[in-house]
Each structure stands twice: as structure tokens, then as C-alpha cells.
mmCIF file of C-alpha atoms and ligand atoms in Angstrom:
data_model
loop_
_atom_site.group_PDB
_atom_site.id
_atom_site.type_symbol
_atom_site.label_atom_id
_atom_site.label_comp_id
_atom_site.label_asym_id
_atom_site.label_seq_id
_atom_site.Cartn_x
_atom_site.Cartn_y
_atom_site.Cartn_z
ATOM 1 C CA MET A 1 -18.978 -158.111 -64.508
ATOM 2 C CA THR A 2 -22.346 -156.537 -63.932
ATOM 3 C CA SER A 3 -25.112 -157.762 -66.508
ATOM 4 C CA PRO A 4 -26.772 -155.723 -68.688
ATOM 5 C CA SER A 5 -30.223 -154.021 -67.933
ATOM 6 C CA PRO A 6 -32.694 -156.531 -68.501
ATOM 7 C CA VAL A 7 -35.165 -153.751 -70.270
ATOM 8 C CA VAL A 8 -34.077 -152.829 -73.319
ATOM 9 C CA LEU A 9 -35.198 -149.154 -74.766
ATOM 10 C CA VAL A 10 -35.414 -147.579 -78.581
ATOM 11 C CA PHE A 11 -36.258 -144.064 -78.900
ATOM 12 C CA LEU A 12 -38.727 -142.618 -82.024
ATOM 13 C CA ASP A 13 -36.295 -140.774 -83.198
ATOM 14 C CA PRO A 14 -37.050 -138.644 -86.833
ATOM 15 C CA ASP A 15 -33.298 -139.007 -87.745
ATOM 16 C CA ALA A 16 -33.186 -142.999 -87.070
ATOM 17 C CA PRO A 17 -35.939 -144.947 -88.942
ATOM 18 C CA ASP A 18 -35.631 -148.389 -86.603
ATOM 19 C CA GLY A 19 -35.468 -146.003 -83.717
ATOM 20 C CA ARG A 20 -32.544 -145.004 -81.532
ATOM 21 C CA LEU A 21 -31.363 -147.762 -79.065
ATOM 22 C CA ALA A 22 -30.476 -146.330 -75.439
ATOM 23 C CA ASP A 23 -29.194 -147.741 -72.244
ATOM 24 C CA ALA A 24 -31.987 -148.372 -69.854
ATOM 25 C CA SER A 25 -29.015 -148.269 -67.301
ATOM 26 C CA GLN A 26 -28.704 -144.479 -67.883
ATOM 27 C CA PRO A 27 -30.302 -141.103 -67.751
ATOM 28 C CA GLN A 28 -32.484 -141.047 -70.471
ATOM 29 C CA LEU A 29 -35.142 -138.253 -69.828
ATOM 30 C CA MET A 30 -34.841 -134.546 -69.216
ATOM 31 C CA VAL A 31 -36.292 -133.884 -65.558
ATOM 32 C CA THR A 32 -38.414 -130.939 -67.324
ATOM 33 C CA ASP A 33 -40.215 -133.639 -69.777
ATOM 34 C CA GLN A 34 -44.289 -132.861 -68.837
ATOM 35 C CA GLY A 35 -44.696 -136.649 -68.786
ATOM 36 C CA ALA A 36 -42.101 -136.830 -65.708
ATOM 37 C CA ALA A 37 -43.303 -133.853 -64.272
ATOM 38 C CA ARG A 38 -47.153 -133.520 -64.909
ATOM 39 C CA GLY A 39 -47.758 -137.563 -66.014
ATOM 40 C CA ASP A 40 -48.831 -135.763 -69.400
ATOM 41 C CA GLY A 41 -48.797 -138.210 -71.960
ATOM 42 C CA ILE A 42 -50.033 -141.628 -72.811
ATOM 43 C CA PHE A 43 -48.807 -145.337 -72.864
ATOM 44 C CA GLU A 44 -50.375 -148.919 -74.156
ATOM 45 C CA THR A 45 -48.953 -152.246 -72.701
ATOM 46 C CA MET A 46 -48.680 -154.788 -74.415
ATOM 47 C CA LEU A 47 -47.378 -158.843 -74.575
ATOM 48 C CA ALA A 48 -45.116 -160.203 -76.826
ATOM 49 C CA VAL A 49 -44.701 -164.302 -76.797
ATOM 50 C CA ASP A 50 -41.900 -165.953 -78.805
ATOM 51 C CA GLY A 51 -40.819 -162.677 -79.942
ATOM 52 C CA LYS A 52 -44.297 -161.651 -81.240
ATOM 53 C CA VAL A 53 -46.587 -158.625 -80.293
ATOM 54 C CA ARG A 54 -50.559 -159.732 -79.352
ATOM 55 C CA LYS A 55 -52.835 -157.841 -80.462
ATOM 56 C CA ILE A 56 -50.706 -155.124 -81.949
ATOM 57 C CA GLN A 57 -53.090 -153.789 -84.499
ATOM 58 C CA ALA A 58 -55.585 -152.906 -81.330
ATOM 59 C CA HIS A 59 -52.761 -151.564 -78.904
ATOM 60 C CA LEU A 60 -51.959 -149.062 -81.778
ATOM 61 C CA ASP A 61 -55.507 -148.135 -82.407
ATOM 62 C CA ARG A 62 -56.350 -147.365 -78.775
ATOM 63 C CA LEU A 63 -52.811 -145.287 -78.614
ATOM 64 C CA ALA A 64 -54.207 -142.808 -81.279
ATOM 65 C CA GLY A 65 -57.413 -142.790 -79.742
ATOM 66 C CA SER A 66 -55.824 -141.602 -76.585
ATOM 67 C CA ALA A 67 -53.364 -139.508 -78.440
ATOM 68 C CA GLU A 68 -56.268 -137.457 -79.879
ATOM 69 C CA ALA A 69 -57.959 -136.946 -76.867
ATOM 70 C CA LEU A 70 -55.125 -135.398 -75.509
ATOM 71 C CA ASP A 71 -54.192 -133.255 -78.449
ATOM 72 C CA LEU A 72 -50.578 -135.256 -78.960
ATOM 73 C CA ASP A 73 -49.246 -135.929 -82.223
ATOM 74 C CA VAL A 74 -47.930 -139.359 -82.018
ATOM 75 C CA PRO A 75 -45.177 -140.840 -84.231
ATOM 76 C CA GLY A 76 -47.276 -143.216 -87.141
ATOM 77 C CA GLU A 77 -47.860 -146.747 -86.627
ATOM 78 C CA ASP A 78 -44.976 -147.709 -89.153
ATOM 79 C CA GLN A 79 -42.514 -145.929 -87.152
ATOM 80 C CA TRP A 80 -43.706 -148.064 -83.712
ATOM 81 C CA ARG A 81 -43.739 -151.278 -85.624
ATOM 82 C CA ARG A 82 -40.055 -150.552 -86.639
ATOM 83 C CA ALA A 83 -39.195 -149.715 -83.283
ATOM 84 C CA ILE A 84 -41.043 -152.485 -81.763
ATOM 85 C CA ALA A 85 -39.008 -155.037 -83.627
ATOM 86 C CA ALA A 86 -35.916 -153.426 -82.806
ATOM 87 C CA GLY A 87 -36.587 -153.624 -79.103
ATOM 88 C CA LEU A 88 -37.670 -157.366 -79.277
ATOM 89 C CA GLY A 89 -34.609 -158.159 -81.968
ATOM 90 C CA GLN A 90 -32.242 -156.029 -79.306
ATOM 91 C CA HIS A 91 -33.711 -158.242 -75.825
ATOM 92 C CA HIS A 92 -33.325 -161.377 -77.907
ATOM 93 C CA VAL A 93 -29.713 -161.065 -78.395
ATOM 94 C CA GLN A 94 -28.691 -159.736 -74.922
ATOM 95 C CA HIS A 95 -30.860 -161.700 -73.061
ATOM 96 C CA PRO A 96 -31.938 -165.157 -75.207
ATOM 97 C CA PRO A 97 -34.832 -167.041 -73.206
ATOM 98 C CA ALA A 98 -34.133 -170.052 -71.078
ATOM 99 C CA ALA A 99 -37.074 -171.769 -72.776
ATOM 100 C CA PRO A 100 -40.002 -170.944 -74.638
ATOM 101 C CA ALA A 101 -42.158 -171.070 -71.990
ATOM 102 C CA ALA A 102 -40.373 -168.483 -70.658
ATOM 103 C CA ASP A 103 -40.847 -165.979 -73.933
ATOM 104 C CA GLU A 104 -42.884 -163.804 -72.681
ATOM 105 C CA LEU A 105 -41.717 -159.993 -72.692
ATOM 106 C CA ALA A 106 -43.994 -156.978 -71.805
ATOM 107 C CA VAL A 107 -43.385 -153.991 -74.486
ATOM 108 C CA LYS A 108 -44.714 -150.762 -73.242
ATOM 109 C CA LEU A 109 -45.172 -148.049 -75.478
ATOM 110 C CA VAL A 110 -44.873 -144.353 -74.584
ATOM 111 C CA VAL A 111 -45.685 -140.956 -75.652
ATOM 112 C CA THR A 112 -45.178 -138.033 -73.429
ATOM 113 C CA ARG A 113 -45.663 -133.828 -74.148
ATOM 114 C CA GLY A 114 -41.901 -133.318 -74.138
ATOM 115 C CA VAL A 115 -40.104 -130.675 -72.194
ATOM 116 C CA ASP A 116 -42.068 -127.578 -72.234
ATOM 117 C CA GLY A 117 -42.209 -125.679 -75.588
ATOM 118 C CA ALA A 118 -40.990 -128.688 -77.176
ATOM 119 C CA VAL A 119 -42.160 -129.143 -81.107
ATOM 120 C CA ALA A 120 -42.200 -133.005 -81.082
ATOM 121 C CA PRO A 121 -43.415 -135.258 -78.309
ATOM 122 C CA THR A 122 -40.923 -137.853 -76.562
ATOM 123 C CA ALA A 123 -41.371 -141.344 -77.673
ATOM 124 C CA TRP A 124 -40.242 -144.685 -76.510
ATOM 125 C CA VAL A 125 -40.478 -148.526 -76.570
ATOM 126 C CA GLN A 126 -39.537 -150.333 -73.653
ATOM 127 C CA VAL A 127 -39.004 -154.120 -73.372
ATOM 128 C CA SER A 128 -38.684 -155.728 -70.405
ATOM 129 C CA PRO A 129 -39.273 -159.461 -68.476
ATOM 130 C CA VAL A 130 -43.048 -160.557 -67.532
ATOM 131 C CA GLY A 131 -43.178 -160.216 -63.495
ATOM 132 C CA GLU A 132 -43.446 -163.620 -61.890
ATOM 133 C CA LEU A 133 -46.670 -161.869 -59.449
ATOM 134 C CA GLY A 134 -49.016 -161.515 -62.377
ATOM 135 C CA ARG A 135 -48.171 -164.829 -63.829
ATOM 136 C CA ARG A 136 -48.682 -166.541 -60.775
ATOM 137 C CA GLN A 137 -52.047 -164.729 -60.618
ATOM 138 C CA ARG A 138 -53.173 -166.353 -63.403
ATOM 139 C CA GLU A 139 -53.121 -169.735 -61.674
ATOM 140 C CA THR A 140 -53.979 -168.982 -58.137
ATOM 141 C CA GLY A 141 -56.687 -166.568 -58.806
ATOM 142 C CA ILE A 142 -56.693 -163.246 -56.887
ATOM 143 C CA ASP A 143 -58.487 -161.676 -54.059
ATOM 144 C CA VAL A 144 -60.685 -158.026 -55.115
ATOM 145 C CA ILE A 145 -62.200 -155.789 -52.979
ATOM 146 C CA LEU A 146 -64.808 -152.970 -54.218
ATOM 147 C CA LEU A 147 -63.882 -149.448 -54.037
ATOM 148 C CA ASP A 148 -65.910 -146.454 -54.977
ATOM 149 C CA ARG A 149 -63.792 -144.046 -57.874
ATOM 150 C CA GLY A 150 -65.638 -141.081 -56.516
ATOM 151 C CA TYR A 151 -67.381 -140.133 -60.369
ATOM 152 C CA ASP A 152 -70.817 -140.985 -61.664
ATOM 153 C CA SER A 153 -71.095 -143.452 -64.723
ATOM 154 C CA GLU A 154 -71.789 -140.672 -66.718
ATOM 155 C CA VAL A 155 -68.875 -138.063 -66.051
ATOM 156 C CA GLY A 156 -67.282 -139.094 -69.055
ATOM 157 C CA GLU A 157 -69.547 -137.559 -71.312
ATOM 158 C CA ARG A 158 -70.128 -134.510 -69.213
ATOM 159 C CA ALA A 159 -66.679 -133.875 -68.687
ATOM 160 C CA PRO A 160 -64.141 -134.990 -71.335
ATOM 161 C CA TRP A 161 -61.065 -133.253 -69.793
ATOM 162 C CA LEU A 162 -60.828 -136.285 -67.218
ATOM 163 C CA LEU A 163 -59.867 -138.266 -70.213
ATOM 164 C CA LEU A 164 -61.470 -141.507 -68.435
ATOM 165 C CA GLY A 165 -61.420 -143.452 -71.797
ATOM 166 C CA ALA A 166 -57.719 -142.640 -72.323
ATOM 167 C CA LYS A 167 -54.740 -144.607 -71.353
ATOM 168 C CA THR A 168 -52.821 -141.961 -69.826
ATOM 169 C CA LEU A 169 -49.128 -141.621 -67.920
ATOM 170 C CA SER A 170 -51.496 -140.592 -65.059
ATOM 171 C CA TYR A 171 -51.799 -143.319 -63.027
ATOM 172 C CA ALA A 172 -51.186 -142.335 -59.600
ATOM 173 C CA VAL A 173 -54.676 -143.034 -58.471
ATOM 174 C CA ASN A 174 -54.627 -146.657 -59.917
ATOM 175 C CA MET A 175 -51.587 -147.045 -57.794
ATOM 176 C CA ALA A 176 -52.934 -145.739 -54.717
ATOM 177 C CA ALA A 177 -55.695 -147.518 -55.072
ATOM 178 C CA LEU A 178 -53.947 -151.087 -55.414
ATOM 179 C CA ARG A 179 -51.883 -149.835 -52.317
ATOM 180 C CA HIS A 180 -54.805 -149.471 -50.153
ATOM 181 C CA ALA A 181 -56.115 -152.892 -51.685
ATOM 182 C CA HIS A 182 -52.659 -154.383 -50.559
ATOM 183 C CA LYS A 183 -52.578 -152.974 -47.045
ATOM 184 C CA GLN A 184 -56.087 -154.733 -46.559
ATOM 185 C CA GLY A 185 -54.792 -158.081 -47.518
ATOM 186 C CA ALA A 186 -56.303 -158.043 -50.925
ATOM 187 C CA ASP A 187 -54.689 -158.624 -54.217
ATOM 188 C CA ASP A 188 -56.601 -156.232 -56.241
ATOM 189 C CA VAL A 189 -59.492 -153.570 -56.776
ATOM 190 C CA ILE A 190 -62.658 -153.479 -58.669
ATOM 191 C CA PHE A 191 -63.744 -149.744 -58.791
ATOM 192 C CA HIS A 192 -67.409 -148.901 -59.184
ATOM 193 C CA SER A 193 -69.374 -145.707 -60.015
ATOM 194 C CA SER A 194 -70.564 -143.150 -57.424
ATOM 195 C CA ASP A 195 -74.248 -144.327 -58.498
ATOM 196 C CA GLY A 196 -73.511 -147.882 -58.086
ATOM 197 C CA ARG A 197 -71.968 -149.103 -61.304
ATOM 198 C CA VAL A 198 -69.550 -152.143 -61.719
ATOM 199 C CA LEU A 199 -66.355 -149.784 -63.342
ATOM 200 C CA GLU A 200 -63.161 -152.091 -63.846
ATOM 201 C CA GLY A 201 -59.888 -152.440 -62.139
ATOM 202 C CA PRO A 202 -56.913 -150.022 -61.929
ATOM 203 C CA THR A 203 -54.711 -151.896 -64.633
ATOM 204 C CA SER A 204 -57.525 -154.208 -65.902
ATOM 205 C CA THR A 205 -60.982 -155.117 -67.264
ATOM 206 C CA VAL A 206 -63.596 -156.677 -65.789
ATOM 207 C CA LEU A 207 -65.320 -159.511 -66.753
ATOM 208 C CA LEU A 208 -68.007 -162.428 -65.158
ATOM 209 C CA ALA A 209 -69.405 -165.385 -66.506
ATOM 210 C CA HIS A 210 -72.940 -167.239 -65.910
ATOM 211 C CA VAL A 211 -73.800 -170.768 -67.049
ATOM 212 C CA GLU A 212 -77.173 -172.047 -66.707
ATOM 213 C CA LYS A 213 -79.205 -175.191 -68.208
ATOM 214 C CA SER A 214 -81.697 -173.875 -70.551
ATOM 215 C CA ALA A 215 -85.384 -175.477 -70.952
ATOM 216 C CA ASP A 216 -83.961 -178.018 -73.795
ATOM 217 C CA GLY A 217 -81.280 -179.097 -71.421
ATOM 218 C CA THR A 218 -78.728 -177.599 -73.053
ATOM 219 C CA THR A 219 -76.013 -175.278 -71.457
ATOM 220 C CA VAL A 220 -75.609 -171.778 -72.013
ATOM 221 C CA LYS A 221 -72.825 -169.701 -70.999
ATOM 222 C CA ARG A 222 -72.656 -165.972 -70.695
ATOM 223 C CA LEU A 223 -69.645 -163.660 -70.690
ATOM 224 C CA ILE A 224 -70.434 -160.165 -69.460
ATOM 225 C CA THR A 225 -68.546 -157.065 -69.139
ATOM 226 C CA PRO A 226 -69.701 -153.659 -68.063
ATOM 227 C CA GLN A 227 -70.990 -151.098 -70.208
ATOM 228 C CA LEU A 228 -67.952 -149.435 -72.564
ATOM 229 C CA ASP A 229 -69.387 -145.916 -72.310
ATOM 230 C CA SER A 230 -69.537 -145.890 -68.476
ATOM 231 C CA GLY A 231 -66.061 -143.709 -68.570
ATOM 232 C CA ILE A 232 -63.731 -147.049 -68.533
ATOM 233 C CA LEU A 233 -60.850 -147.972 -70.859
ATOM 234 C CA PRO A 234 -61.871 -150.014 -73.626
ATOM 235 C CA GLY A 235 -59.555 -153.385 -72.814
ATOM 236 C CA THR A 236 -58.018 -155.131 -75.887
ATOM 237 C CA SER A 237 -57.991 -158.047 -74.256
ATOM 238 C CA GLN A 238 -61.924 -158.158 -73.520
ATOM 239 C CA GLY A 239 -62.171 -157.110 -77.234
ATOM 240 C CA ALA A 240 -60.462 -159.887 -78.564
ATOM 241 C CA LEU A 241 -61.547 -162.548 -75.999
ATOM 242 C CA PHE A 242 -65.339 -161.670 -76.658
ATOM 243 C CA ILE A 243 -64.635 -162.182 -80.109
ATOM 244 C CA ALA A 244 -63.454 -165.530 -79.659
ATOM 245 C CA ALA A 245 -65.934 -166.637 -77.380
ATOM 246 C CA LYS A 246 -68.454 -165.286 -79.499
ATOM 247 C CA ALA A 247 -67.748 -167.862 -82.415
ATOM 248 C CA ALA A 248 -67.068 -170.934 -79.555
ATOM 249 C CA GLY A 249 -70.768 -170.223 -78.438
ATOM 250 C CA TRP A 250 -70.492 -168.027 -75.667
ATOM 251 C CA GLU A 251 -73.730 -165.378 -75.396
ATOM 252 C CA LEU A 252 -72.054 -162.091 -74.601
ATOM 253 C CA GLY A 253 -73.266 -158.807 -72.550
ATOM 254 C CA TYR A 254 -72.324 -155.377 -71.734
ATOM 255 C CA GLY A 255 -73.768 -154.466 -68.583
ATOM 256 C CA PRO A 256 -75.104 -152.004 -66.798
ATOM 257 C CA LEU A 257 -73.716 -153.935 -63.989
ATOM 258 C CA GLU A 258 -74.009 -153.748 -60.081
ATOM 259 C CA PRO A 259 -71.518 -154.996 -57.378
ATOM 260 C CA ARG A 260 -74.458 -157.262 -56.398
ATOM 261 C CA ASP A 261 -74.221 -159.051 -59.930
ATOM 262 C CA LEU A 262 -70.408 -159.912 -59.592
ATOM 263 C CA LEU A 263 -71.343 -161.830 -56.201
ATOM 264 C CA ASP A 264 -73.603 -163.844 -57.791
ATOM 265 C CA ALA A 265 -71.705 -164.726 -60.982
ATOM 266 C CA ASP A 266 -70.313 -168.009 -61.583
ATOM 267 C CA ALA A 267 -67.144 -166.889 -62.057
ATOM 268 C CA VAL A 268 -65.254 -163.093 -62.173
ATOM 269 C CA TRP A 269 -62.179 -162.256 -63.949
ATOM 270 C CA LEU A 270 -60.004 -159.185 -64.031
ATOM 271 C CA ILE A 271 -58.276 -159.460 -67.781
ATOM 272 C CA SER A 272 -55.292 -157.255 -69.177
ATOM 273 C CA SER A 273 -52.774 -157.765 -71.736
ATOM 274 C CA VAL A 274 -49.891 -159.019 -69.447
ATOM 275 C CA ARG A 275 -51.516 -160.915 -66.402
ATOM 276 C CA LEU A 276 -54.270 -162.139 -68.923
ATOM 277 C CA LEU A 277 -57.122 -163.642 -67.106
ATOM 278 C CA ALA A 278 -57.005 -163.614 -63.142
ATOM 279 C CA PRO A 279 -59.679 -165.463 -61.613
ATOM 280 C CA VAL A 280 -61.220 -163.801 -58.657
ATOM 281 C CA ASN A 281 -61.227 -166.084 -55.726
ATOM 282 C CA ARG A 282 -63.247 -163.567 -53.192
ATOM 283 C CA ILE A 283 -64.599 -159.976 -53.752
ATOM 284 C CA ASP A 284 -64.747 -158.156 -50.137
ATOM 285 C CA GLY A 285 -63.922 -162.154 -48.562
ATOM 286 C CA GLN A 286 -66.966 -163.463 -50.238
ATOM 287 C CA GLU A 287 -66.289 -166.217 -52.760
ATOM 288 C CA ILE A 288 -67.575 -166.192 -56.402
ATOM 289 C CA GLY A 289 -68.796 -169.551 -57.834
ATOM 290 C CA THR A 290 -66.930 -172.704 -56.553
ATOM 291 C CA PRO A 291 -63.145 -173.631 -56.948
ATOM 292 C CA ALA A 292 -64.234 -175.970 -59.690
ATOM 293 C CA LEU A 293 -66.065 -174.148 -61.752
ATOM 294 C CA ARG A 294 -63.789 -170.724 -61.559
ATOM 295 C CA LYS A 295 -61.290 -173.414 -62.965
ATOM 296 C CA GLU A 296 -63.253 -175.058 -65.874
ATOM 297 C CA LEU A 297 -64.523 -171.944 -66.686
ATOM 298 C CA SER A 298 -61.025 -170.052 -66.864
ATOM 299 C CA ASP A 299 -59.600 -172.834 -68.683
ATOM 300 C CA GLU A 300 -61.922 -172.700 -71.454
ATOM 301 C CA LEU A 301 -61.200 -169.184 -71.616
ATOM 302 C CA ASN A 302 -57.516 -169.208 -71.029
ATOM 303 C CA LEU A 303 -57.806 -171.792 -74.200
ATOM 304 C CA LEU A 304 -60.001 -169.167 -76.397
ATOM 305 C CA PHE A 305 -57.622 -166.635 -75.499
ATOM 306 C CA ALA A 306 -54.092 -168.407 -76.238
ATOM 307 C CA GLY A 307 -55.484 -168.434 -80.013
ATOM 308 C CA ILE A 308 -55.432 -164.868 -80.425
ATOM 309 C CA GLU A 309 -53.112 -163.400 -82.496
HETATM 310 N N1 PLP B 401 -58.425 -150.748 -68.092
HETATM 311 C C1 PLP B 401 -57.410 -150.169 -67.194
HETATM 312 C C2 PLP B 401 -57.754 -148.810 -66.233
HETATM 313 C C3 PLP B 401 -55.969 -150.755 -67.729
HETATM 314 O O1 PLP B 401 -55.065 -149.834 -67.133
HETATM 315 C C4 PLP B 401 -55.972 -151.919 -68.460
HETATM 316 C C5 PLP B 401 -54.616 -152.327 -68.879
HETATM 317 O O2 PLP B 401 -53.702 -151.751 -68.382
HETATM 318 C C6 PLP B 401 -57.335 -152.325 -69.112
HETATM 319 C C7 PLP B 401 -58.586 -151.762 -68.626
HETATM 320 C C8 PLP B 401 -57.450 -153.841 -69.830
HETATM 321 O O3 PLP B 401 -56.600 -153.193 -70.863
HETATM 322 P P1 PLP B 401 -56.264 -154.348 -71.808
HETATM 323 O O4 PLP B 401 -56.474 -155.316 -72.212
HETATM 324 O O5 PLP B 401 -55.845 -153.426 -73.415
HETATM 325 O O6 PLP B 401 -54.600 -154.428 -71.740
#
């Protein structure tokens, strides 16, 4: 007997208020769907812990923003929430978690422009296990290389049709950058603009920290991310962590950052919804901070991030 696919699919369907369950091991999409043929669509990837999606409103808000940028008419929030609940419920029935710590699931929302001439987009929720590699990298950290994205940092405003601030399905370039890094023995990438500004990772937001003693002997901790208007995707994880860090006494900063700022930092992370905080051990072969300080700051931020709903 074959075990059922570890992926649960729920299509959003006007005739099914809670969505329509579909078999992920069977064909479900038309080859003429413009999502498949052109990468014409948008998505979100979220983390569910113990059956509850984290930062769900921030993801739904960003999905709505991406939809607007692409002139896509996407299903309403209520439909998404019902389909997500149905997907998580079905996954729990088919694959009860072995232990609470193992109960992490990636929940992906996808909308495509549908087949040519379609009146409504194709939309679905996909629930799947979280990959081992990402979980491991939260602990071991990652080696990163800097790569030129080939655009200047103002192109987003000048050429909105590039859709730089939207989470589109067209990730072939991002995946090519990751393969390029892997061939060089690195784990991940930080893009910079052609005018030398730090941007983002192919699937993550860049964070850096500085720890300083102030004149009166108190420790000042500063958490910094690149300028949000430099043609990058606004990260929901970065947004939520900044709120928690501020409440815990951290100072916050928003670029502009140059590669030198990364190399001079006490710690650098790539942060995203499923892998969470991945500490950067080396950039282009140069160690960032010290292992002890990287670990101390990562432990502190991980604790803050774990408290986010
Ligand atoms: N930047 C890019 C290009 C991404 O693809 C992602 C997530 O996949 C992020 C940043 C991080 O976003 P979030 O924290 O919302 O997962």
C-alpha cells in the first residue's frame, strides 16, 4: 500500500465555501494555466505551528498588495481562511504529528491568472511538511555570497512593471542565484543593487545587529534592515520581529546599507517565515562577528520571534 501524499491541496471554488480538497498526487492544473506557462501569478508561504498559521493577517495583506500590483482579482480573506483551515485539518487527519515539536507545516497560498481568457483566477492552498534543511540551518547557520541583482536601488519606483515589491510566481531568477551559490559551496545569497546597496536574499530579508556600550555603560543593541523602498519584498517576519524587538528595548534602523556594513556587523541573519532566523556565519568567506555573539543574539531574537502570533 502506498502512503498518501504528504501534501494536502485545497482549491478555492465559488461552489465550495470551505474549498475543494484535491489529490496532490494527481494532475490538477491545466497546462494552459498562465501560472504554469508564464509564471503569471502570486503566492505566499506561511508557517503553521500546532495547527495555527503565524502572522496570517500580514500574509493576507501582502497577498492583496501583490494582487493589486498584478491587477489580479483574488478571492477574499474569508475564503482563504476557510480553505487554510480545511487544509490544515485534513493534513492533521492524514498525517497526525509524531510529536508537538514536529508539528510545523508550510502553508502556501497560490493564485494564477488562470487559463487564457479565464474569468476567474486559479487559486489554491497547499499544506506540506517543513523541509529538514531549513530547520537545520536555523541551528547551524549559513554561508552566503554577495551577488549583483543588476538593477539600481531606484528601479522599483521608476519601473513598477518589474513588480519588485510583489511576491510573484516568477522565482526562476531567485532559484538560479541559489544554484549559483551552491556551485560555489555557499548556502545562500544576499543581493546588492548595481549602485551598491544591500537588498535581500532570494527568499528572505536581510537583518544585521550592532551591539555597543554607551557612555553611561549601558548596552545598546541595534537591529537594522535595508530600506523597504529599494525594490525589495517587505518581509512579514522582519516586520513582526521589529515590533517585538522594539518592545524589548532594541533600537531599529532601516538602511541604506552597503556590503561593508554587513561585514562590520556583530551578526547578520536571513529571516523568512518558514526557515525563520538563519544566522550568517560567513559572507564571501569572511566571518561575521564571533560564534559566541552570533549565538547569544540569535537566541535572544529567536525567543522574541517565538512569541509572535
Ligand atoms: N524577500 C523575498 C524575495 C522572499 O521571497 C521572502 C520570502 O519568501 C522574504 C523576503 C521574506 O518574507 P517573509 O518574512 O514574509 O517570509
